[in-house]
């Protein structure tokens, strides 16, 4: 009989599921959530160790007390699974093989999995004596092999949730250890790369704090602010948390475990501080005003806060063919009125009128005020209409 050439199966179980033979992906006609396909996943995960028959029966019928009924159900599910495997691109052979009260995916072909690779690396990290550089390389290999949650499409299954929690906790622990070594060696860029990837895989586990810390230490303040804004949006929209400031404050250098700095957000806020003490209305360019307006009207939907837009127009009598002096232009600004509404627009306009008469005093410059409640996000044409705008003219 001709000897079978050495071949190998490879199963990816982290971040999704795919099974390969000779680097070619195998397609299955059955849905991954069926019980018999979950039996396949269990056996692939177990690899050469196999799975006890009792454990498989308990998974299929957790409340079954009749041993024979449980065994018959297992046989039925295995029959369905074998049929799916025959219809797939798997090579010829025997699959779902019983031996000594355990079941195996195959005894003819070798099988490798990404979780198996992680288990081997974890064993080395915990048990082998290595110098710092060698350990760094093994930790790095572990973090790069980890590609996401264990079978995320089956997160509601108890056995999957337990495996997922185990690998996620181990990944975080080894990533923290790796960051400590990298910090000691001054490889901040590598820490940033690894933690950016971690925050993409697990966006709710606060790795953005490390990203911000790294960026701040490299004086990349704009990038740090973008990470903070994105994280805040994720935490607010999905978790109901309005800010990650408290998250940032939790992370300090405790025993050198990780390169965290609670001062990162403080640094960002210092960069954003207005120069000098704030006085009067805030003056900005028109493009900046557009950004400010868009942000404020979005807040109306989330907070219920009323935001009112007041447009002040100034007409001045020409002086020697020249327009209104610059000093008078500085007396007027277009602004968003926080806490104001159309109802109290008259009071605001009256206050502005009195201030203008006191400051201007020449009676040659006319002001017109238009007050309107700011609309929510969307497009609206500006201009006078008949929908309740308030108009005031003063001279």
CSV table of N, CA and C in Angstrom, one decimal, residues 313-391:
chain,number,residue,atom,x,y,z
A,313,UNK,N,-26.3,91.9,12.3
A,313,UNK,CA,-25.9,92.6,11.1
A,313,UNK,C,-25.7,94.0,11.4
A,314,UNK,N,-24.6,94.6,10.9
A,314,UNK,CA,-24.2,96.0,11.2
A,314,UNK,C,-24.2,96.8,9.9
A,315,UNK,N,-24.9,97.9,9.9
A,315,UNK,CA,-24.8,98.8,8.7
A,315,UNK,C,-24.4,100.2,9.2
A,316,UNK,N,-23.4,100.7,8.6
A,316,UNK,CA,-22.8,102.0,9.1
A,316,UNK,C,-22.8,103.0,7.9
A,317,UNK,N,-23.1,104.2,8.3
A,317,UNK,CA,-23.0,105.3,7.2
A,317,UNK,C,-21.6,105.4,6.8
A,318,UNK,N,-21.3,105.5,5.5
A,318,UNK,CA,-19.9,105.6,4.9
A,318,UNK,C,-19.3,106.9,5.5
A,319,UNK,N,-18.0,106.7,5.8
A,319,UNK,CA,-17.2,107.9,6.2
A,319,UNK,C,-16.0,108.1,5.2
A,320,UNK,N,-16.2,109.2,4.4
A,320,UNK,CA,-15.1,109.5,3.4
A,320,UNK,C,-14.9,108.3,2.5
A,321,UNK,N,-16.1,107.7,2.1
A,321,UNK,CA,-16.0,106.6,1.1
A,321,UNK,C,-15.5,105.3,1.7
A,322,UNK,N,-15.2,105.2,3.0
A,322,UNK,CA,-14.8,104.0,3.6
A,322,UNK,C,-15.9,103.3,4.3
A,323,UNK,N,-15.7,102.0,4.5
A,323,UNK,CA,-16.7,101.2,5.2
A,323,UNK,C,-16.6,101.5,6.7
A,324,UNK,N,-17.3,100.7,7.5
A,324,UNK,CA,-17.3,100.9,9.0
A,324,UNK,C,-15.9,100.6,9.5
A,325,UNK,N,-15.5,101.3,10.5
A,325,UNK,CA,-14.1,101.1,11.1
A,325,UNK,C,-14.0,99.8,11.7
A,326,UNK,N,-12.7,99.3,11.7
A,326,UNK,CA,-12.5,98.0,12.2
A,326,UNK,C,-12.8,97.9,13.7
A,327,UNK,N,-12.7,99.0,14.4
A,327,UNK,CA,-13.0,98.9,15.9
A,327,UNK,C,-14.5,98.6,16.1
A,328,UNK,N,-15.3,99.1,15.2
A,328,UNK,CA,-16.8,98.8,15.3
A,328,UNK,C,-17.1,97.3,14.9
A,329,UNK,N,-16.3,96.8,14.0
A,329,UNK,CA,-16.5,95.4,13.6
A,329,UNK,C,-16.2,94.5,14.8
A,330,UNK,N,-15.2,94.9,15.6
A,330,UNK,CA,-14.8,94.1,16.7
A,330,UNK,C,-15.8,94.1,17.8
A,331,UNK,N,-16.7,95.1,17.7
A,331,UNK,CA,-17.8,95.2,18.8
A,331,UNK,C,-18.9,94.2,18.5
A,332,UNK,N,-18.9,93.6,17.3
A,332,UNK,CA,-20.0,92.7,17.0
A,332,UNK,C,-19.4,91.3,16.7
A,333,UNK,N,-20.1,90.3,17.1
A,333,UNK,CA,-19.7,88.9,16.7
A,333,UNK,C,-21.0,88.1,16.6
A,334,UNK,N,-20.9,87.1,15.6
A,334,UNK,CA,-21.9,86.1,15.5
A,334,UNK,C,-21.7,85.0,16.5
A,335,UNK,N,-22.7,84.6,17.2
A,335,UNK,CA,-22.5,83.6,18.3
A,335,UNK,C,-23.6,82.7,18.4
A,336,UNK,N,-23.3,81.5,19.1
A,336,UNK,CA,-24.3,80.6,19.6
A,336,UNK,C,-24.7,81.0,21.0
A,337,UNK,N,-25.9,81.1,21.3
A,337,UNK,CA,-26.4,81.5,22.6
A,337,UNK,C,-26.8,80.3,23.5
A,338,UNK,N,-25.9,79.8,24.4
A,338,UNK,CA,-26.2,78.7,25.2
A,338,UNK,C,-27.3,79.0,26.2
A,339,UNK,N,-28.3,78.1,26.3
A,339,UNK,CA,-29.3,78.4,27.3
A,339,UNK,C,-30.4,79.4,26.9
A,340,UNK,N,-30.2,80.0,25.7
A,340,UNK,CA,-31.2,81.0,25.3
A,340,UNK,C,-32.2,80.3,24.4
A,341,UNK,N,-33.4,81.0,24.1
A,341,UNK,CA,-34.3,80.5,23.2
A,341,UNK,C,-35.1,81.7,22.6
A,342,UNK,N,-36.0,81.4,21.6
A,342,UNK,CA,-36.6,82.5,20.9
A,342,UNK,C,-37.5,83.3,21.9
A,343,UNK,N,-38.0,82.7,22.9
A,343,UNK,CA,-38.9,83.4,23.9
A,343,UNK,C,-38.2,84.5,24.6
A,344,UNK,N,-36.9,84.3,25.0
A,344,UNK,CA,-36.2,85.4,25.7
A,344,UNK,C,-35.3,86.1,24.7
A,345,UNK,N,-35.5,86.0,23.4
A,345,UNK,CA,-34.7,86.7,22.5
A,345,UNK,C,-34.8,88.2,22.6
A,346,UNK,N,-36.0,88.7,22.9
A,346,UNK,CA,-36.2,90.1,23.1
A,346,UNK,C,-35.3,90.7,24.2
A,347,UNK,N,-35.2,90.0,25.3
A,347,UNK,CA,-34.4,90.4,26.4
A,347,UNK,C,-33.0,90.5,26.0
A,348,UNK,N,-32.5,89.5,25.3
A,348,UNK,CA,-31.1,89.5,24.9
A,348,UNK,C,-30.8,90.6,23.9
A,349,UNK,N,-31.7,90.8,22.9
A,349,UNK,CA,-31.6,91.8,22.0
A,349,UNK,C,-31.5,93.2,22.7
A,350,UNK,N,-32.4,93.4,23.7
A,350,UNK,CA,-32.5,94.7,24.4
A,350,UNK,C,-31.1,94.9,25.1
A,351,UNK,N,-30.6,93.9,25.7
A,351,UNK,CA,-29.3,94.0,26.4
A,351,UNK,C,-28.2,94.4,25.4
A,352,UNK,N,-28.2,93.8,24.3
A,352,UNK,CA,-27.2,94.1,23.2
A,352,UNK,C,-27.4,95.6,22.7
A,353,UNK,N,-28.7,95.9,22.6
A,353,UNK,CA,-28.9,97.3,22.2
A,353,UNK,C,-28.3,98.3,23.1
A,354,UNK,N,-28.6,98.1,24.4
A,354,UNK,CA,-28.1,99.1,25.4
A,354,UNK,C,-26.6,99.1,25.4
A,355,UNK,N,-25.9,97.9,25.4
A,355,UNK,CA,-24.5,97.9,25.3
A,355,UNK,C,-23.9,98.6,24.1
A,356,UNK,N,-24.6,98.4,23.0
A,356,UNK,CA,-24.1,99.0,21.7
A,356,UNK,C,-24.2,100.5,21.8
A,357,UNK,N,-25.4,101.0,22.3
A,357,UNK,CA,-25.5,102.5,22.4
A,357,UNK,C,-24.5,103.1,23.3
A,358,UNK,N,-24.1,102.3,24.4
A,358,UNK,CA,-23.1,102.8,25.3
A,358,UNK,C,-21.7,102.8,24.7
A,359,UNK,N,-21.4,101.8,23.9
A,359,UNK,CA,-20.1,101.7,23.3
A,359,UNK,C,-19.9,102.5,22.1
A,360,UNK,N,-21.0,102.5,21.2
A,360,UNK,CA,-20.9,103.2,19.9
A,360,UNK,C,-21.1,104.7,20.1
A,361,UNK,N,-22.3,105.1,20.5
A,361,UNK,CA,-22.6,106.4,20.8
A,361,UNK,C,-22.7,107.4,19.7
A,362,UNK,N,-22.4,107.0,18.4
A,362,UNK,CA,-22.5,108.0,17.4
A,362,UNK,C,-23.8,108.0,16.6
A,363,UNK,N,-24.7,107.0,16.9
A,363,UNK,CA,-26.0,106.9,16.2
A,363,UNK,C,-25.9,106.7,14.7
A,364,UNK,N,-24.8,106.4,14.2
A,364,UNK,CA,-24.7,106.3,12.7
A,364,UNK,C,-24.6,104.8,12.3
A,365,UNK,N,-24.5,103.9,13.3
A,365,UNK,CA,-24.4,102.5,12.9
A,365,UNK,C,-25.7,101.8,13.4
A,366,UNK,N,-26.3,101.1,12.4
A,366,UNK,CA,-27.6,100.4,12.7
A,366,UNK,C,-27.3,98.9,12.9
A,367,UNK,N,-28.0,98.3,13.8
A,367,UNK,CA,-27.9,96.9,14.1
A,367,UNK,C,-29.2,96.2,13.8
A,368,UNK,N,-29.1,95.0,13.3
A,368,UNK,CA,-30.3,94.1,13.1
A,368,UNK,C,-30.0,92.8,13.7
A,369,UNK,N,-30.9,92.3,14.6
A,369,UNK,CA,-30.8,91.0,15.2
A,369,UNK,C,-31.8,90.1,14.7
A,370,UNK,N,-31.3,88.8,14.4
A,370,UNK,CA,-32.3,87.8,14.0
A,370,UNK,C,-32.0,86.6,14.9
A,371,UNK,N,-33.0,86.1,15.6
A,371,UNK,CA,-32.9,85.1,16.6
A,371,UNK,C,-33.7,83.9,16.1
A,372,UNK,N,-33.1,82.7,16.1
A,372,UNK,CA,-33.9,81.5,15.8
A,372,UNK,C,-33.3,80.3,16.5
A,373,UNK,N,-34.2,79.4,16.9
A,373,UNK,CA,-33.8,78.1,17.5
A,373,UNK,C,-33.0,77.3,16.5
A,374,UNK,N,-31.8,76.9,16.9
A,374,UNK,CA,-30.9,76.1,16.0
A,374,UNK,C,-31.6,74.7,15.8
A,375,UNK,N,-31.6,74.3,14.5
A,375,UNK,CA,-32.1,73.0,14.1
A,375,UNK,C,-31.2,71.9,14.5
A,376,UNK,N,-31.7,70.6,14.5
A,376,UNK,CA,-30.9,69.5,14.8
A,376,UNK,C,-30.0,69.2,13.5
A,377,UNK,N,-29.2,68.1,13.6
A,377,UNK,CA,-28.3,67.8,12.5
A,377,UNK,C,-29.1,67.7,11.2
A,378,UNK,N,-28.5,68.3,10.1
A,378,UNK,CA,-29.2,68.3,8.8
A,378,UNK,C,-28.9,69.6,8.1
A,379,UNK,N,-29.5,69.8,6.9
A,379,UNK,CA,-29.2,71.0,6.1
A,379,UNK,C,-30.5,71.9,6.1
A,380,UNK,N,-30.3,73.1,6.3
A,380,UNK,CA,-31.4,74.1,6.3
A,380,UNK,C,-30.9,75.4,5.7
A,381,UNK,N,-31.6,75.9,4.8
A,381,UNK,CA,-31.2,77.2,4.1
A,381,UNK,C,-31.4,78.3,5.1
A,382,UNK,N,-30.4,79.2,5.1
A,382,UNK,CA,-30.5,80.4,5.9
A,382,UNK,C,-31.2,81.5,5.2
A,383,UNK,N,-31.9,82.4,6.0
A,383,UNK,CA,-32.5,83.5,5.5
A,383,UNK,C,-33.8,83.8,6.2
A,384,UNK,N,-34.4,85.0,5.9
A,384,UNK,CA,-35.6,85.3,6.6
A,384,UNK,C,-36.8,84.5,6.1
A,385,UNK,N,-37.7,84.1,6.9
A,385,UNK,CA,-38.9,83.4,6.5
A,385,UNK,C,-40.0,83.8,7.4
A,386,UNK,N,-41.1,83.1,7.3
A,386,UNK,CA,-42.3,83.5,8.0
A,386,UNK,C,-42.6,82.4,9.1
A,387,UNK,N,-41.6,81.9,9.7
A,387,UNK,CA,-41.8,80.8,10.6
A,387,UNK,C,-41.5,81.2,12.0
A,388,UNK,N,-41.7,82.5,12.3
A,388,UNK,CA,-41.5,82.9,13.7
A,388,UNK,C,-40.1,83.5,14.0
A,389,UNK,N,-39.3,83.8,13.0
A,389,UNK,CA,-38.0,84.5,13.3
A,389,UNK,C,-38.3,85.8,14.0
A,390,UNK,N,-37.5,86.2,14.9
A,390,UNK,CA,-37.6,87.5,15.6
A,390,UNK,C,-36.7,88.5,15.0
A,391,UNK,N,-37.2,89.6,14.6
A,391,UNK,CA,-36.3,90.7,13.9
A,391,UNK,C,-36.4,91.9,14.8
